Tab-separated table of C-alpha atoms in Angstrom:
chain	number	residue	atom	x	y	z
A	25	UNK	CA	-87.756	120.571	10.188
A	26	UNK	CA	-88.418	120.259	13.875
A	27	UNK	CA	-91.638	118.605	15.043
A	28	UNK	CA	-93.362	121.572	13.459
A	29	UNK	CA	-91.752	124.131	11.227
A	30	UNK	CA	-93.273	126.991	13.198
A	31	UNK	CA	-91.639	125.652	16.362
A	32	UNK	CA	-88.410	125.359	14.386
A	33	UNK	CA	-88.573	129.084	13.733
A	34	UNK	CA	-89.484	129.774	17.331
A	35	UNK	CA	-87.097	127.450	19.192
A	36	UNK	CA	-84.708	125.340	17.190
A	37	UNK	CA	-83.218	125.619	14.113
A	38	UNK	CA	-76.832	123.137	15.922
A	39	UNK	CA	-63.484	123.475	17.507
A	40	UNK	CA	-62.687	122.071	14.091
A	41	UNK	CA	-60.543	119.100	15.137
A	42	UNK	CA	-60.476	116.689	12.209
A	43	UNK	CA	-60.665	116.825	8.456
A	44	UNK	CA	-59.873	113.890	6.195
A	45	UNK	CA	-60.186	113.217	2.514
A	46	UNK	CA	-60.980	109.534	2.121
A	47	UNK	CA	-59.433	109.589	-1.346
A	48	UNK	CA	-57.076	112.372	-2.368
A	49	UNK	CA	-58.270	114.619	-5.214
A	50	UNK	CA	-57.056	113.406	-8.595
A	51	UNK	CA	-56.589	116.904	-10.036
A	52	UNK	CA	-54.996	119.886	-8.331
A	53	UNK	CA	-57.441	122.608	-7.339
A	54	UNK	CA	-57.107	126.105	-8.807
A	55	UNK	CA	-55.640	128.944	-6.789
A	56	UNK	CA	-57.444	129.506	-3.516
A	57	UNK	CA	-58.682	127.014	-0.994
A	58	UNK	CA	-59.239	123.477	-2.172
A	59	UNK	CA	-62.638	121.851	-1.778
A	60	UNK	CA	-61.323	119.965	1.264
A	61	UNK	CA	-59.931	123.153	2.828
A	62	UNK	CA	-63.209	124.953	2.151
A	63	UNK	CA	-65.119	122.156	3.845
A	64	UNK	CA	-62.912	122.527	6.937
A	65	UNK	CA	-63.447	126.289	6.987
A	66	UNK	CA	-67.191	125.867	6.652
A	67	UNK	CA	-67.417	123.387	9.518
A	68	UNK	CA	-65.339	125.785	11.635
A	69	UNK	CA	-67.710	128.617	10.754
A	70	UNK	CA	-70.680	126.614	12.048
A	71	UNK	CA	-68.839	125.665	15.221
A	72	UNK	CA	-67.819	129.313	15.753
A	73	UNK	CA	-71.498	130.225	16.146
A	74	UNK	CA	-71.522	128.261	19.398
A	75	UNK	CA	-72.684	124.940	17.960
A	76	UNK	CA	-71.175	122.065	19.952
A	77	UNK	CA	-70.565	119.509	17.200
A	78	UNK	CA	-70.556	119.356	13.408
A	79	UNK	CA	-69.962	116.563	10.911
A	80	UNK	CA	-70.030	116.898	7.125
A	81	UNK	CA	-69.477	114.605	4.159
A	82	UNK	CA	-69.188	115.519	0.480
A	83	UNK	CA	-69.192	113.038	-2.419
A	84	UNK	CA	-67.985	114.136	-5.846
A	85	UNK	CA	-68.935	112.920	-9.329
A	86	UNK	CA	-66.197	110.263	-9.233
A	87	UNK	CA	-67.393	108.928	-5.886
A	88	UNK	CA	-64.502	110.393	-3.917
A	89	UNK	CA	-65.422	111.569	-0.441
A	90	UNK	CA	-64.281	114.348	1.860
A	91	UNK	CA	-65.217	114.319	5.544
A	92	UNK	CA	-64.962	117.057	8.171
A	93	UNK	CA	-65.750	116.971	11.879
A	94	UNK	CA	-65.761	119.962	14.197
A	95	UNK	CA	-66.185	120.565	17.902
A	96	UNK	CA	-67.089	117.906	20.427
A	97	UNK	CA	-69.612	115.094	20.633
A	98	UNK	CA	-69.974	115.504	24.406
A	99	UNK	CA	-69.589	118.775	26.281
A	100	UNK	CA	-68.857	116.915	29.524
A	101	UNK	CA	-66.001	114.766	28.259
A	102	UNK	CA	-64.722	116.585	25.182
A	103	UNK	CA	-65.100	113.389	23.146
A	104	UNK	CA	-64.458	114.129	19.461
A	105	UNK	CA	-67.240	113.992	16.873
A	106	UNK	CA	-67.254	110.679	14.992
A	107	UNK	CA	-66.847	111.186	11.228
A	108	UNK	CA	-69.900	109.006	10.531
A	109	UNK	CA	-71.857	109.118	13.781
A	110	UNK	CA	-75.584	108.538	13.955
A	111	UNK	CA	-78.079	111.396	14.200
A	112	UNK	CA	-81.854	111.702	14.062
A	113	UNK	CA	-82.967	111.994	10.458
A	114	UNK	CA	-86.100	113.971	11.426
A	115	UNK	CA	-87.974	115.487	8.477
A	116	UNK	CA	-85.534	114.240	5.864
A	117	UNK	CA	-87.563	111.040	6.315
A	118	UNK	CA	-90.382	112.819	4.455
A	119	UNK	CA	-88.381	112.160	1.294
A	120	UNK	CA	-88.365	108.443	2.164
A	121	UNK	CA	-92.148	108.499	2.638
A	122	UNK	CA	-92.710	110.435	-0.592
A	123	UNK	CA	-90.517	107.989	-2.519
A	124	UNK	CA	-92.606	105.030	-1.327
A	125	UNK	CA	-95.863	106.806	-2.235
A	126	UNK	CA	-94.545	107.504	-5.742
A	127	UNK	CA	-93.363	103.910	-6.117
A	128	UNK	CA	-96.881	102.772	-5.230
A	129	UNK	CA	-98.260	105.153	-7.854
A	130	UNK	CA	-95.889	103.708	-10.452
A	131	UNK	CA	-97.192	100.239	-9.565
A	132	UNK	CA	-100.799	101.371	-10.044
A	133	UNK	CA	-101.677	100.781	-6.388
A	134	UNK	CA	-102.744	104.365	-5.760
A	135	UNK	CA	-103.098	107.700	-7.544
A	136	UNK	CA	-101.812	111.073	-6.418
A	137	UNK	CA	-105.314	112.352	-7.190
A	138	UNK	CA	-106.874	109.951	-4.685
A	139	UNK	CA	-108.495	111.798	-1.826
A	140	UNK	CA	-107.654	111.223	1.821
A	141	UNK	CA	-111.247	110.006	2.288
A	142	UNK	CA	-110.696	107.346	-0.377
A	143	UNK	CA	-108.052	105.711	1.798
A	144	UNK	CA	-108.968	106.946	5.290
A	145	UNK	CA	-112.721	107.571	5.295
A	146	UNK	CA	-113.883	109.943	8.003
A	147	UNK	CA	-110.416	110.567	9.462
A	148	UNK	CA	-110.090	114.171	8.239
A	149	UNK	CA	-113.300	115.762	9.491
A	150	UNK	CA	-114.503	118.628	11.674
A	151	UNK	CA	-113.890	122.377	12.005
A	152	UNK	CA	-113.973	122.806	8.239
A	153	UNK	CA	-111.542	119.963	7.495
A	154	UNK	CA	-112.776	117.797	4.623
A	155	UNK	CA	-110.834	114.716	3.538
A	156	UNK	CA	-112.932	114.443	0.373
A	157	UNK	CA	-111.255	117.603	-0.984
A	158	UNK	CA	-107.646	116.862	-0.025
A	159	UNK	CA	-105.571	114.650	-2.327
A	160	UNK	CA	-102.402	112.673	-1.721
A	161	UNK	CA	-100.592	115.206	-3.908
A	162	UNK	CA	-101.750	117.967	-1.543
A	163	UNK	CA	-100.358	116.048	1.431
A	164	UNK	CA	-97.017	115.386	-0.270
A	165	UNK	CA	-96.609	119.049	-1.226
A	166	UNK	CA	-97.995	120.705	1.952
A	167	UNK	CA	-100.802	122.350	-0.020
A	168	UNK	CA	-103.735	120.617	1.691
A	169	UNK	CA	-104.233	123.311	4.325
A	170	UNK	CA	-104.222	120.876	7.266
A	171	UNK	CA	-103.060	122.749	10.350
A	172	UNK	CA	-99.797	121.500	11.828
A	173	UNK	CA	-100.567	120.748	15.468
A	174	UNK	CA	-97.875	118.295	16.538
A	175	UNK	CA	-96.760	118.734	20.153
A	176	UNK	CA	-93.342	120.219	20.803
A	177	UNK	CA	-91.259	121.777	23.544
A	178	UNK	CA	-90.111	125.404	23.739
A	179	UNK	CA	-88.597	125.394	27.251
A	180	UNK	CA	-86.404	123.021	29.268
A	181	UNK	CA	-89.372	122.299	31.525
A	182	UNK	CA	-91.517	121.238	28.573
A	183	UNK	CA	-88.708	119.010	27.299
A	184	UNK	CA	-88.467	117.105	30.578
A	185	UNK	CA	-92.261	116.833	30.795
A	186	UNK	CA	-92.755	115.563	27.221
A	187	UNK	CA	-89.634	113.633	26.266
A	188	UNK	CA	-91.100	110.177	27.014
A	189	UNK	CA	-94.604	110.819	25.649
A	190	UNK	CA	-95.843	108.362	23.029
A	191	UNK	CA	-98.432	109.555	20.505
A	192	UNK	CA	-100.286	107.263	18.118
A	193	UNK	CA	-100.892	108.569	14.569
A	194	UNK	CA	-104.638	108.860	15.117
A	195	UNK	CA	-104.040	111.037	18.191
A	196	UNK	CA	-101.798	113.381	16.195
A	197	UNK	CA	-104.409	113.715	13.436
A	198	UNK	CA	-107.095	114.444	16.027
A	199	UNK	CA	-104.977	117.314	17.374
A	200	UNK	CA	-104.952	118.861	13.895
A	201	UNK	CA	-108.701	118.324	13.443
A	202	UNK	CA	-109.309	120.517	16.494
A	203	UNK	CA	-108.172	123.449	14.307
A	204	UNK	CA	-109.668	124.999	11.219
A	205	UNK	CA	-107.671	124.513	7.999
A	206	UNK	CA	-105.010	127.089	7.252
A	207	UNK	CA	-106.511	127.553	3.770
A	208	UNK	CA	-108.707	125.657	1.280
A	209	UNK	CA	-106.968	122.675	-0.361
A	210	UNK	CA	-104.650	123.742	-3.165
A	211	UNK	CA	-104.892	127.464	-2.376
A	212	UNK	CA	-101.769	127.977	-0.279
A	213	UNK	CA	-98.657	126.403	1.185
A	214	UNK	CA	-97.940	125.617	4.845
A	215	UNK	CA	-95.581	122.986	6.214
A	216	UNK	CA	-97.674	120.213	7.772
A	217	UNK	CA	-96.141	117.263	9.586
A	218	UNK	CA	-99.719	116.057	10.084
A	219	UNK	CA	-100.019	115.580	6.330
A	220	UNK	CA	-97.156	113.083	6.443
A	221	UNK	CA	-98.731	111.307	9.423
A	222	UNK	CA	-101.699	110.749	7.100
A	223	UNK	CA	-99.422	109.529	4.292
A	224	UNK	CA	-97.936	106.929	6.637
A	225	UNK	CA	-101.479	105.763	7.369
A	226	UNK	CA	-102.241	105.575	3.623
A	227	UNK	CA	-99.116	103.473	2.973
A	228	UNK	CA	-100.212	101.046	5.675
A	229	UNK	CA	-103.719	100.846	4.155
A	230	UNK	CA	-102.415	100.366	0.592
A	231	UNK	CA	-99.765	97.751	1.422
A	232	UNK	CA	-100.889	96.136	4.662
A	233	UNK	CA	-97.543	97.058	6.247
A	234	UNK	CA	-96.315	100.012	8.320
A	235	UNK	CA	-94.547	102.695	6.315
A	236	UNK	CA	-91.205	101.985	8.009
A	237	UNK	CA	-91.313	98.367	6.798
A	238	UNK	CA	-92.031	99.486	3.225
A	239	UNK	CA	-89.156	101.995	3.423
A	240	UNK	CA	-86.801	99.257	4.611
A	241	UNK	CA	-87.923	96.828	1.892
A	242	UNK	CA	-88.090	99.251	-1.011
A	243	UNK	CA	-85.226	101.678	-0.303
A	244	UNK	CA	-82.820	100.742	2.461
A	245	UNK	CA	-82.164	97.100	1.629
A	246	UNK	CA	-81.772	97.568	-2.159
A	247	UNK	CA	-79.300	100.410	-1.563
A	248	UNK	CA	-77.466	98.686	1.283
A	249	UNK	CA	-78.206	101.518	3.719
A	250	UNK	CA	-77.608	99.443	6.838
A	251	UNK	CA	-76.927	102.478	9.038
A	252	UNK	CA	-80.341	104.021	8.448
A	253	UNK	CA	-82.630	102.528	11.075
A	254	UNK	CA	-86.139	102.990	12.432
A	255	UNK	CA	-85.974	103.163	16.231
A	256	UNK	CA	-89.696	103.253	17.029
A	257	UNK	CA	-90.361	104.412	20.580
A	258	UNK	CA	-86.758	104.027	21.742
A	259	UNK	CA	-85.476	107.307	23.244
A	260	UNK	CA	-81.836	106.516	22.386
A	261	UNK	CA	-79.605	106.271	19.303
A	262	UNK	CA	-77.089	103.616	18.235
A	263	UNK	CA	-73.424	104.314	18.907
A	264	UNK	CA	-71.425	106.232	17.992
A	265	UNK	CA	-73.404	109.451	18.160
A	266	UNK	CA	-72.886	112.974	19.389
A	267	UNK	CA	-74.951	114.171	22.322
A	268	UNK	CA	-77.740	116.471	21.143
A	269	UNK	CA	-78.179	119.894	22.730
A	270	UNK	CA	-80.855	122.558	22.612
A	271	UNK	CA	-79.831	126.145	23.322
A	272	UNK	CA	-82.792	127.887	24.928
A	273	UNK	CA	-80.850	131.047	25.809
A	274	UNK	CA	-77.877	132.164	27.927
A	275	UNK	CA	-77.291	129.710	30.763
A	276	UNK	CA	-79.878	127.296	29.386
A	277	UNK	CA	-78.217	124.684	27.180
A	278	UNK	CA	-79.918	121.316	27.701
A	279	UNK	CA	-78.835	117.828	26.657
A	280	UNK	CA	-81.937	116.635	24.763
A	281	UNK	CA	-80.514	113.373	23.418
A	282	UNK	CA	-82.970	111.246	25.390
A	283	UNK	CA	-86.428	111.609	23.866
A	284	UNK	CA	-89.070	109.743	21.893
A	285	UNK	CA	-89.769	111.596	18.627
A	286	UNK	CA	-93.276	113.039	18.800
A	287	UNK	CA	-94.305	111.259	15.595
A	288	UNK	CA	-92.474	108.001	16.200
A	289	UNK	CA	-93.972	106.325	13.108
A	290	UNK	CA	-92.513	108.980	10.795
A	291	UNK	CA	-89.653	110.682	12.640
A	292	UNK	CA	-87.953	107.807	14.505
A	293	UNK	CA	-85.253	107.344	11.893
A	294	UNK	CA	-81.531	107.594	12.584
A	295	UNK	CA	-78.915	107.721	9.865
A	296	UNK	CA	-75.377	108.849	9.031
A	297	UNK	CA	-73.870	111.324	6.587
A	298	UNK	CA	-72.728	108.423	4.421
A	299	UNK	CA	-76.181	106.832	4.166
A	300	UNK	CA	-78.002	110.135	3.667
A	301	UNK	CA	-75.675	111.038	0.797
A	302	UNK	CA	-76.184	107.631	-0.799
A	303	UNK	CA	-79.966	107.824	-0.534
A	304	UNK	CA	-80.230	111.278	-2.103
A	305	UNK	CA	-77.815	110.393	-4.911
A	306	UNK	CA	-79.744	107.224	-5.721
A	307	UNK	CA	-83.021	109.131	-5.770
A	308	UNK	CA	-81.814	111.903	-8.072
A	309	UNK	CA	-79.970	109.636	-10.502
A	310	UNK	CA	-83.125	107.592	-11.067
A	311	UNK	CA	-82.389	104.379	-9.166
A	312	UNK	CA	-85.500	104.537	-6.964
A	313	UNK	CA	-88.236	105.970	-9.180
A	314	UNK	CA	-89.246	105.707	-12.837
A	315	UNK	CA	-88.574	108.882	-14.826
A	316	UNK	CA	-92.241	109.924	-14.764
A	317	UNK	CA	-92.516	109.719	-10.982
A	318	UNK	CA	-89.184	111.468	-10.411
A	319	UNK	CA	-90.321	114.290	-12.702
A	320	UNK	CA	-93.520	114.625	-10.648
A	321	UNK	CA	-91.499	114.725	-7.452
A	322	UNK	CA	-89.546	117.673	-8.899
A	323	UNK	CA	-92.606	119.735	-9.862
A	324	UNK	CA	-92.396	122.529	-7.306
A	325	UNK	CA	-94.486	125.323	-5.834
A	326	UNK	CA	-93.377	128.402	-3.875
A	327	UNK	CA	-93.083	128.038	-0.097
A	328	UNK	CA	-94.496	130.527	2.393
A	329	UNK	CA	-92.767	133.812	3.201
A	330	UNK	CA	-92.016	132.450	6.671
A	331	UNK	CA	-90.155	129.447	5.298
A	332	UNK	CA	-88.365	131.579	2.697
A	333	UNK	CA	-86.354	132.887	5.647
A	334	UNK	CA	-84.962	129.381	6.126
A	335	UNK	CA	-84.774	128.402	2.466
A	336	UNK	CA	-84.070	131.587	0.432
A	337	UNK	CA	-85.375	130.997	-3.078
A	338	UNK	CA	-86.647	127.577	-2.040
A	339	UNK	CA	-89.528	125.725	-3.684
A	340	UNK	CA	-91.236	122.499	-2.583
A	341	UNK	CA	-91.895	119.463	-4.737
A	342	UNK	CA	-93.291	116.159	-3.483
A	343	UNK	CA	-91.218	115.566	-0.363
A	344	UNK	CA	-88.253	117.315	-1.959
A	345	UNK	CA	-86.955	120.897	-1.717
A	346	UNK	CA	-85.370	122.789	-4.603
A	347	UNK	CA	-82.916	125.574	-3.751
A	348	UNK	CA	-80.701	127.821	-5.911
A	349	UNK	CA	-76.926	127.470	-6.166
A	350	UNK	CA	-74.640	130.501	-6.132
A	351	UNK	CA	-72.780	129.060	-9.144
A	352	UNK	CA	-75.998	128.728	-11.162
A	353	UNK	CA	-78.723	126.134	-11.331
A	354	UNK	CA	-80.401	124.476	-8.368
A	355	UNK	CA	-80.020	121.531	-6.043
A	356	UNK	CA	-82.368	119.149	-4.252
A	357	UNK	CA	-82.650	117.952	-0.668
A	358	UNK	CA	-84.768	118.049	2.467
A	359	UNK	CA	-83.654	119.534	5.765
A	360	UNK	CA	-84.234	117.646	8.993
A	361	UNK	CA	-84.256	119.016	12.526
A	362	UNK	CA	-85.461	117.377	15.733
A	363	UNK	CA	-84.216	116.769	19.239
A	364	UNK	CA	-81.193	119.054	18.935
A	365	UNK	CA	-79.972	117.608	15.617
A	366	UNK	CA	-80.156	119.969	12.620
A	367	UNK	CA	-79.152	118.493	9.252
A	368	UNK	CA	-78.947	120.117	5.834
A	369	UNK	CA	-78.249	118.199	2.668
A	370	UNK	CA	-78.187	118.610	-1.067
A	371	UNK	CA	-77.555	116.834	-4.337
A	372	UNK	CA	-77.135	118.229	-7.818
A	373	UNK	CA	-79.889	117.637	-10.358
A	374	UNK	CA	-78.065	114.686	-11.940
A	375	UNK	CA	-77.181	113.082	-8.621
A	376	UNK	CA	-73.461	113.476	-9.324
A	377	UNK	CA	-72.353	115.663	-6.403
A	378	UNK	CA	-73.854	115.588	-2.920
A	379	UNK	CA	-73.252	116.946	0.562
A	380	UNK	CA	-74.660	116.433	4.063
A	381	UNK	CA	-73.892	118.476	7.175
A	382	UNK	CA	-75.318	117.496	10.554
A	383	UNK	CA	-75.028	119.638	13.676
A	384	UNK	CA	-75.718	118.277	17.138
A	385	UNK	CA	-76.961	121.481	18.684
A	386	UNK	CA	-79.963	123.632	17.817
A	387	UNK	CA	-79.552	127.304	18.666
A	388	UNK	CA	-83.260	127.978	18.909
A	389	UNK	CA	-83.581	130.852	21.357
A	390	UNK	CA	-83.922	133.663	18.800
A	391	UNK	CA	-84.759	133.950	15.118
A	392	UNK	CA	-81.351	135.582	14.615
A	393	UNK	CA	-79.538	132.523	15.990
A	394	UNK	CA	-81.750	130.143	14.021
A	395	UNK	CA	-81.013	131.931	10.769
A	396	UNK	CA	-77.278	132.202	11.521
A	397	UNK	CA	-77.096	128.454	11.938
A	398	UNK	CA	-79.232	127.802	8.870
A	399	UNK	CA	-77.216	130.192	6.712
A	400	UNK	CA	-73.851	128.780	7.792
A	401	UNK	CA	-74.970	125.207	7.103
A	402	UNK	CA	-76.547	126.290	3.817
A	403	UNK	CA	-73.281	127.953	2.778
A	404	UNK	CA	-71.413	124.692	3.375
A	405	UNK	CA	-73.831	122.823	1.105
A	406	UNK	CA	-73.609	125.525	-1.581
A	407	UNK	CA	-69.796	125.598	-1.556
A	408	UNK	CA	-69.584	121.799	-1.670
A	409	UNK	CA	-71.982	121.452	-4.609
A	410	UNK	CA	-70.400	124.354	-6.516
A	411	UNK	CA	-66.841	123.050	-6.070
A	412	UNK	CA	-65.139	122.925	-9.451
A	413	UNK	CA	-67.643	125.248	-11.135
A	414	UNK	CA	-66.297	128.307	-12.872
A	415	UNK	CA	-66.659	131.401	-10.762
A	416	UNK	CA	-67.054	129.472	-7.513
A	417	UNK	CA	-65.854	131.706	-4.639
C-alpha cells in the first residue's frame, strides 16, 4: 500500500521492449500463448495504460525463471528498464515484520495475545485509544481499530514540501492518537500503517535491536537476499533503478524518485523482483517459520469493502494477503506501493510457483485509473500462477 491505504485509493495506486526466459521451458506449452508469451502480453497491457515502466519475474516449480521488462526507466532519456532493478518495497515489508514477530513467538519471547501496553506502556492512549485492549495479533491483522494517520502527499506541491521530512516512530503514533479509534479492538478491519509502526517498536523492545537489524539477521542473511536493503533516511535508491513517477492528472506527471519514506523505520526497504520472489517462496514453503506459526499467519479475516476494490475476494492474515486464483484455489502475497512504485506479488500455497510485477509509475489521479492499474497487475500475477493448470485461459 501507499503510506496509507486510503491515500492509495485517493492518489496512487504504475513499450514492451524486452522479454527473456532465463532457462527455456523443458516441456512444450499447449496450444495458445506460452507462459513466457503471456508474461510479455501482460507487461504490455500494463504499459498500455500509460505506465512508464514495468518489470516482472516468474519462477516455476522447477526453479526456472521468466523475466519481462516493458517501457522505459527514464522518460527523459528513454533508458530501458533493468530486468532486476531496485524498487521501494513499501508495504510488502509488513510481511518481513510479521515474520520476525512470529519467529519471536516461536522462541517464547512474546505472545500474540500480549497487549500493546505490555510492551509499550502508555504509548497508545487518548481519544478512546486503549493499548490495554489491543493485542499484537490485532496489530498484525489490522483489527485493532487504530486510525491510520501517516502523512502523505496528494498534489505535486505537497510532494515537494514533504519529500525530505523525517518522522520518528513516536511522532507517527502521536498523530494516530489524535484521532478516535475506527472501531473497538477486534470488531472490524481497517488497514493501519500505524499498527506496524507499533510492531517495529515492540520488536526493538523485545530484542534490544531495531526491527531492520532483526530482519537482516533472521531473514535476509540466511536466505542470501543481498539485494534487499534498508536505506533509512536516504532519499535515493541503489542502481540500477527506474525513475519513479506519480500521475496526478493530465499535464501533471511528477518524478517522485527522491523522497524519504514517511515511516523510514518500516518502509525504507528496497528490493528486486528476484529477492522478493525468493523471500515469499521461502516463507510459504516453511523455511522461515515453524508450521504452527505459518498456519497462524494464514488464518485470515475479511477486508473492508473499500479494500475489496483493490483485492477482489481478498482476505488478510498476519501480514499476508490471501487472494483467489481464476484456475481455482488461492495465493498469498502482500502488495506494496509508495513513492511512485506499485508492486504486486504472489506465491502458491506450497511455495512452488511465484510471481512479482513492479511498476515505476502510480496512476493515482482517479479511482478508475487506480483500479485499472491494479487489475492489470493482478491479472499478470493470476496468469503466471495459473500457468500449466487445466482450463487456464
